Short mmCIF file of C-alpha atoms and ligand atoms in Angstrom, two decimals:
data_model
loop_
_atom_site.label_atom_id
_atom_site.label_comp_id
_atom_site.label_asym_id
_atom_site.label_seq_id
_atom_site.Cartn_x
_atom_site.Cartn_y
_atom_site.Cartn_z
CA UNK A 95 246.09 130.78 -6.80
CA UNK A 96 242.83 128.96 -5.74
CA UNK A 97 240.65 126.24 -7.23
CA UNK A 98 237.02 126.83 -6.72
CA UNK A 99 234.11 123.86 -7.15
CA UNK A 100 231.14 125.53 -8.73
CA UNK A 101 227.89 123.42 -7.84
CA UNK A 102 224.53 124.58 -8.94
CA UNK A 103 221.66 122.72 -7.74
CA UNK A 104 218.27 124.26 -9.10
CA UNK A 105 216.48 122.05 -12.04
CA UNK A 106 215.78 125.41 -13.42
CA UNK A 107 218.11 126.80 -15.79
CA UNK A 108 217.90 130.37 -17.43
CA UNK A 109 214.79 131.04 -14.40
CA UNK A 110 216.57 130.09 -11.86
CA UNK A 111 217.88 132.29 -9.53
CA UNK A 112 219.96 130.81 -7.28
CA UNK A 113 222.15 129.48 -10.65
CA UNK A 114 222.56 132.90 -11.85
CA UNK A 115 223.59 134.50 -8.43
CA UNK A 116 226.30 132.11 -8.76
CA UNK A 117 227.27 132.64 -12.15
CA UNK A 118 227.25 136.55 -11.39
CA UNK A 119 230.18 135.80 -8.03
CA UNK A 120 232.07 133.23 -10.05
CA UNK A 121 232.54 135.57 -13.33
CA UNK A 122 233.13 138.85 -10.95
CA UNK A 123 235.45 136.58 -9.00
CA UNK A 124 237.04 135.45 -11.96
CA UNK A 125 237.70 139.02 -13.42
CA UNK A 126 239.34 139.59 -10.21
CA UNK A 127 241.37 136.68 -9.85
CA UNK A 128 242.46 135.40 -13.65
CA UNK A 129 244.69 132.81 -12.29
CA UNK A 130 241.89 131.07 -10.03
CA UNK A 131 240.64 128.15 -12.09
CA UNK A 132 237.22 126.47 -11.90
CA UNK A 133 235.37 123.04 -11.87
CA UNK A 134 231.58 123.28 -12.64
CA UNK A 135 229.02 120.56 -11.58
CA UNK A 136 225.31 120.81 -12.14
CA UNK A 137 223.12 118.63 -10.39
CA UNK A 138 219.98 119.91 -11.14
CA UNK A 139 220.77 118.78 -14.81
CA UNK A 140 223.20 116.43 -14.04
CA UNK A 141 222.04 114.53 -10.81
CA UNK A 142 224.25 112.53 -9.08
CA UNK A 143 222.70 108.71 -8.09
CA UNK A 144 221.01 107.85 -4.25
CA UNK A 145 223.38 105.65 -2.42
CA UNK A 146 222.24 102.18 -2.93
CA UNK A 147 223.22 98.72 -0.93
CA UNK A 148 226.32 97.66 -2.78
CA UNK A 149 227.74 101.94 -1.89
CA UNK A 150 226.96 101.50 1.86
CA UNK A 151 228.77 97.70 1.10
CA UNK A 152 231.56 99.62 0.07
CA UNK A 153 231.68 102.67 1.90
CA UNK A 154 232.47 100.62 5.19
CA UNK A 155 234.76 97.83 3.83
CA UNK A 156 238.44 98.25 2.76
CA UNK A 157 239.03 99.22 -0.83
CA UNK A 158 241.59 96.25 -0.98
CA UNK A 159 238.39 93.68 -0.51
CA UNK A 160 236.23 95.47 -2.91
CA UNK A 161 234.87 93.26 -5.86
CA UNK A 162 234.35 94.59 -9.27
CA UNK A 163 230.84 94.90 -8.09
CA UNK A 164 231.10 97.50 -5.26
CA UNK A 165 234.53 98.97 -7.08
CA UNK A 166 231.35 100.34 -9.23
CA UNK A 167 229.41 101.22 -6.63
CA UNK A 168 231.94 103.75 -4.74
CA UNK A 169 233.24 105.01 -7.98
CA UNK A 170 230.70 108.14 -8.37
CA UNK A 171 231.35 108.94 -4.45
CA UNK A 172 235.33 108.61 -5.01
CA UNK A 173 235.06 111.05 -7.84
CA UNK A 174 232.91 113.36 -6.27
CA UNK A 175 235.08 113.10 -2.97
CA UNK A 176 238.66 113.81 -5.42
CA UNK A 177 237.00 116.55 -6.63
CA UNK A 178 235.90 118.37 -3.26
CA UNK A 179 239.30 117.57 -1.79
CA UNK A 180 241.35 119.18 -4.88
CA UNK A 181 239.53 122.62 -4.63
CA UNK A 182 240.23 125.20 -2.20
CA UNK A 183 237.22 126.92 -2.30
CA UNK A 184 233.28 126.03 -2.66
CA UNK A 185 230.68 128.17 -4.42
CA UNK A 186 227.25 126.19 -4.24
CA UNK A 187 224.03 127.64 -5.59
CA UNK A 188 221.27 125.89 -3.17
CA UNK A 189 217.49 126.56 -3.19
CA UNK A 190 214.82 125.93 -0.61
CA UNK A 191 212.79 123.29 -1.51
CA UNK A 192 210.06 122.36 1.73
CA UNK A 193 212.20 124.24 4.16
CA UNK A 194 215.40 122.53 2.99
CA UNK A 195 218.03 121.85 0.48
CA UNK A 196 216.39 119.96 -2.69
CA UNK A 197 217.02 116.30 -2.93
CA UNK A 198 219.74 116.73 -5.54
CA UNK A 199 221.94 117.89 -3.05
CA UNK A 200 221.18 115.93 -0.49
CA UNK A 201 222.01 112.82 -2.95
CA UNK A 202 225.76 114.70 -3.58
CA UNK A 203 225.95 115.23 -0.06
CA UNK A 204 225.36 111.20 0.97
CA UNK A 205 227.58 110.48 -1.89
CA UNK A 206 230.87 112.79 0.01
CA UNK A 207 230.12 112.70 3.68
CA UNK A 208 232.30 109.08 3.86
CA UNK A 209 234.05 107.31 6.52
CA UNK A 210 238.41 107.22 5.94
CA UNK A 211 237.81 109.81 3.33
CA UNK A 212 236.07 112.82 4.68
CA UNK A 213 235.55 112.34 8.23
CA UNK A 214 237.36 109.54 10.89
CA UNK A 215 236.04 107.85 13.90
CA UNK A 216 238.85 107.65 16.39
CA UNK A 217 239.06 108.24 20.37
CA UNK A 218 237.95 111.69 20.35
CA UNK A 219 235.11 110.73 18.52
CA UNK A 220 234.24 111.93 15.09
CA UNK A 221 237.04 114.17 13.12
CA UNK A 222 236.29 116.16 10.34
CA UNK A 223 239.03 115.00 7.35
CA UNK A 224 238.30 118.00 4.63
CA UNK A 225 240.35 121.48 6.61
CA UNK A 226 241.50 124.61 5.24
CA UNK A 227 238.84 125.47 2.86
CA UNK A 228 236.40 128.23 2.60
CA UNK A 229 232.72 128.23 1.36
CA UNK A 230 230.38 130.40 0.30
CA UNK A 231 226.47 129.09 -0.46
CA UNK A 232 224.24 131.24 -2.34
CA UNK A 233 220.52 130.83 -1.24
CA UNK A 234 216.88 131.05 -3.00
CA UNK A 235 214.11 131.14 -1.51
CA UNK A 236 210.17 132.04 -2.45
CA UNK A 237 209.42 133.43 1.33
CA UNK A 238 211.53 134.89 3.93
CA UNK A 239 212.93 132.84 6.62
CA UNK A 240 215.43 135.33 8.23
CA UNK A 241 216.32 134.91 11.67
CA UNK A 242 214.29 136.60 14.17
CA UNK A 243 211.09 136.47 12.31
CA UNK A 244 208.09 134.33 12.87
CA UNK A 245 209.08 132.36 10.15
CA UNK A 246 212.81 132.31 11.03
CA UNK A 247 212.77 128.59 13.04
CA UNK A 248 211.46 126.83 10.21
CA UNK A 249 214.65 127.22 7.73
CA UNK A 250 215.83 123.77 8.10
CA UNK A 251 218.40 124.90 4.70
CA UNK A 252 221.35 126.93 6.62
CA UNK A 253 221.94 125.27 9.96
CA UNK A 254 221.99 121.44 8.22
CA UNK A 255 224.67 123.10 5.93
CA UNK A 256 226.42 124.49 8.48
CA UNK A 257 226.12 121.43 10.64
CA UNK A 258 227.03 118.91 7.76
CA UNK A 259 229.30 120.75 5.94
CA UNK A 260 230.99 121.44 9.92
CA UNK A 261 230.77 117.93 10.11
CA UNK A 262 233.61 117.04 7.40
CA UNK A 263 235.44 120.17 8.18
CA UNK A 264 234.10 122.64 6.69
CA UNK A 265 233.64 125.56 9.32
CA UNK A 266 234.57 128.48 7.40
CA UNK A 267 230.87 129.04 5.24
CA UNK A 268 229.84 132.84 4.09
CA UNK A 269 225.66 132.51 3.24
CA UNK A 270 223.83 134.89 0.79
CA UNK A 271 220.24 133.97 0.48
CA UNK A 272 218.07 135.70 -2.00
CA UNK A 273 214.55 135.66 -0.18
CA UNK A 274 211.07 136.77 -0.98
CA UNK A 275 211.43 135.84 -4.50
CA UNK A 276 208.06 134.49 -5.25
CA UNK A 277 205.98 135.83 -2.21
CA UNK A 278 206.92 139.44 -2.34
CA UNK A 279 205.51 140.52 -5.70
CA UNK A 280 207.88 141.74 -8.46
CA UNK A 281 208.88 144.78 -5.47
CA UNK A 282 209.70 142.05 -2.89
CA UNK A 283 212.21 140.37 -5.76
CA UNK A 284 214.05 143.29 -6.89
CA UNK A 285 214.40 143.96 -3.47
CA UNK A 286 215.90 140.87 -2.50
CA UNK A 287 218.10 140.44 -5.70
CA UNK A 288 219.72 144.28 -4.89
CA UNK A 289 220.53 143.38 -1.72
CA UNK A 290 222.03 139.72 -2.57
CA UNK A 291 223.82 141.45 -5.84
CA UNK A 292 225.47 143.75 -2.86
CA UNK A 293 225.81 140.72 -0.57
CA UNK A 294 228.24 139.50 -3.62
CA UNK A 295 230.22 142.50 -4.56
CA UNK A 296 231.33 142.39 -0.49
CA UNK A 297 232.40 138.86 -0.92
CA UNK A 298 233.99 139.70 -4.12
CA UNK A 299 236.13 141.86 -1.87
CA UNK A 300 236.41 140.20 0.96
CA UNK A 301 236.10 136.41 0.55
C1 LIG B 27 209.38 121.75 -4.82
C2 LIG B 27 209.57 123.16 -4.33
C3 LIG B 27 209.57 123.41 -2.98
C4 LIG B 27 209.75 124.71 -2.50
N1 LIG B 27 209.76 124.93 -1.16
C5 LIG B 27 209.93 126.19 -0.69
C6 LIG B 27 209.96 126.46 0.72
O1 LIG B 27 209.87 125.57 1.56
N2 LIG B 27 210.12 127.74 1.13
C7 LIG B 27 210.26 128.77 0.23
O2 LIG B 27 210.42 129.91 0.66
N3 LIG B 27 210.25 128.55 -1.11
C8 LIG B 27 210.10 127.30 -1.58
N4 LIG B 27 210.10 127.06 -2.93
C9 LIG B 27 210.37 128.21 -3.85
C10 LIG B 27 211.84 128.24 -4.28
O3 LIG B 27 212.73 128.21 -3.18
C11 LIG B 27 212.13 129.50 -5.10
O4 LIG B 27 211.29 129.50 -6.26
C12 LIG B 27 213.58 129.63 -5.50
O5 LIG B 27 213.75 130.79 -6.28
C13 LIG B 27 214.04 128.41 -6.32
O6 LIG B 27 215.42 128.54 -6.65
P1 LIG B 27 215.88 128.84 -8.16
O7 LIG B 27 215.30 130.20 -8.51
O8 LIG B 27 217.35 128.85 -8.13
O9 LIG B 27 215.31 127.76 -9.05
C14 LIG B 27 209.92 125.77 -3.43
C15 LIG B 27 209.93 125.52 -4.79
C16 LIG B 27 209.75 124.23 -5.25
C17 LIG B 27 209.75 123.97 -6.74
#
């Protein structure tokens, strides 16, 4: 039995694609695996907050010196950090915003890339704290940054994912990215949503 964290990032809700790409894996998944239970975040609705003076105060003191004051501060970042660490498995819908991930998530990943909790500093350098889980990040995008293509070096999105997420830990990260969405005409889309519908079923099977 796994526990999956379900994080959708888009602002948009029923229009957004990434979001329903997501919802599509984690209901097949679901039907597959009954006993596999679920937490949902939405940060695109629900953003979590920019970390601020007091959080960087208490991200690199000890918990024991902490007053009330930065107890606050870190309390968002220790949830959010409980919560990763409990689940087994990721599902995050992510779309391109300006070649990258949008802000939102880039806020929730500040808040759980932490010092003691999710990576160490020790001898050999920097340790990732957060093993033994798996990942899979569905993509959006209005072009087509594949690899290999003229625009292919400009997707900033996947490698800082795999690089951050590798970072804590995290090595083991499937990507499906719906492309072409808004530059290749209605064809372009259907196109793209086929073949990331497909992309799903496989992982359905084989995640
Ligand atoms: C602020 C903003 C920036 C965007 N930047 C890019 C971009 O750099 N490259 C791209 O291909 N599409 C870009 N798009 C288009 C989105 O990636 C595309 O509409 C995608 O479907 C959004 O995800 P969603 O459908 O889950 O909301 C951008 C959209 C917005 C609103």
């Amino acid at each position: 039995m796994a526990h999956i964290l379900h994080i959708d990032s888009s602002p948009r809700a029923e229009r957004s694609h990434s979001r329903s790409l997501t919802h599509r894996f984690v209901t097949d998944w679901k039907n597959a695996h009954p006993q596999d239970t679920v937490t949902y975040r939405d940060l695109g609705h629900q953003p979590v907050p920019h970390v601020d003076e007091p959080w960087i105060a208490a991200a690199y003191s000890a918990p024991e010196t902490h007053t009330p004051e930065l107890q606050k501060a870190i309390s968002t970042s220790n949830t959010l950090i409980d919560e990763l660490l409990a689940a087994d498995r990721y599902v995050f819908g992510i779309p391109m915003y300006n070649l990258n991930i949008p802000s939102t998530f880039k806020a929730y990943i500040d808040q759980i890339v932490r010092v003691g909790r999710t990576f160490a500093i020790n001898e050999q350098g920097y340790q990732g704290l957060v093993s033994g889980k798996k990942m899979l990040v569905i993509t959006s995008s209005g072009g087509s940054f594949r690899p290999g293509t003229p625009m292919g070096g400009y997707n900033f999105q996947e490698p800082f994912l795999k690089a951050i997420f590798g970072f804590i830990g995290i090595t083991d990260i499937t990507f499906i990215n719906a492309d072409n969405l808004d530059s290749g005409g209605d064809e372009g889309r259907k196109e793209s949503l086929t073949e990331a519908s497909n992309a799903i079923s496989q992982a359905i099977a084989n995640w």
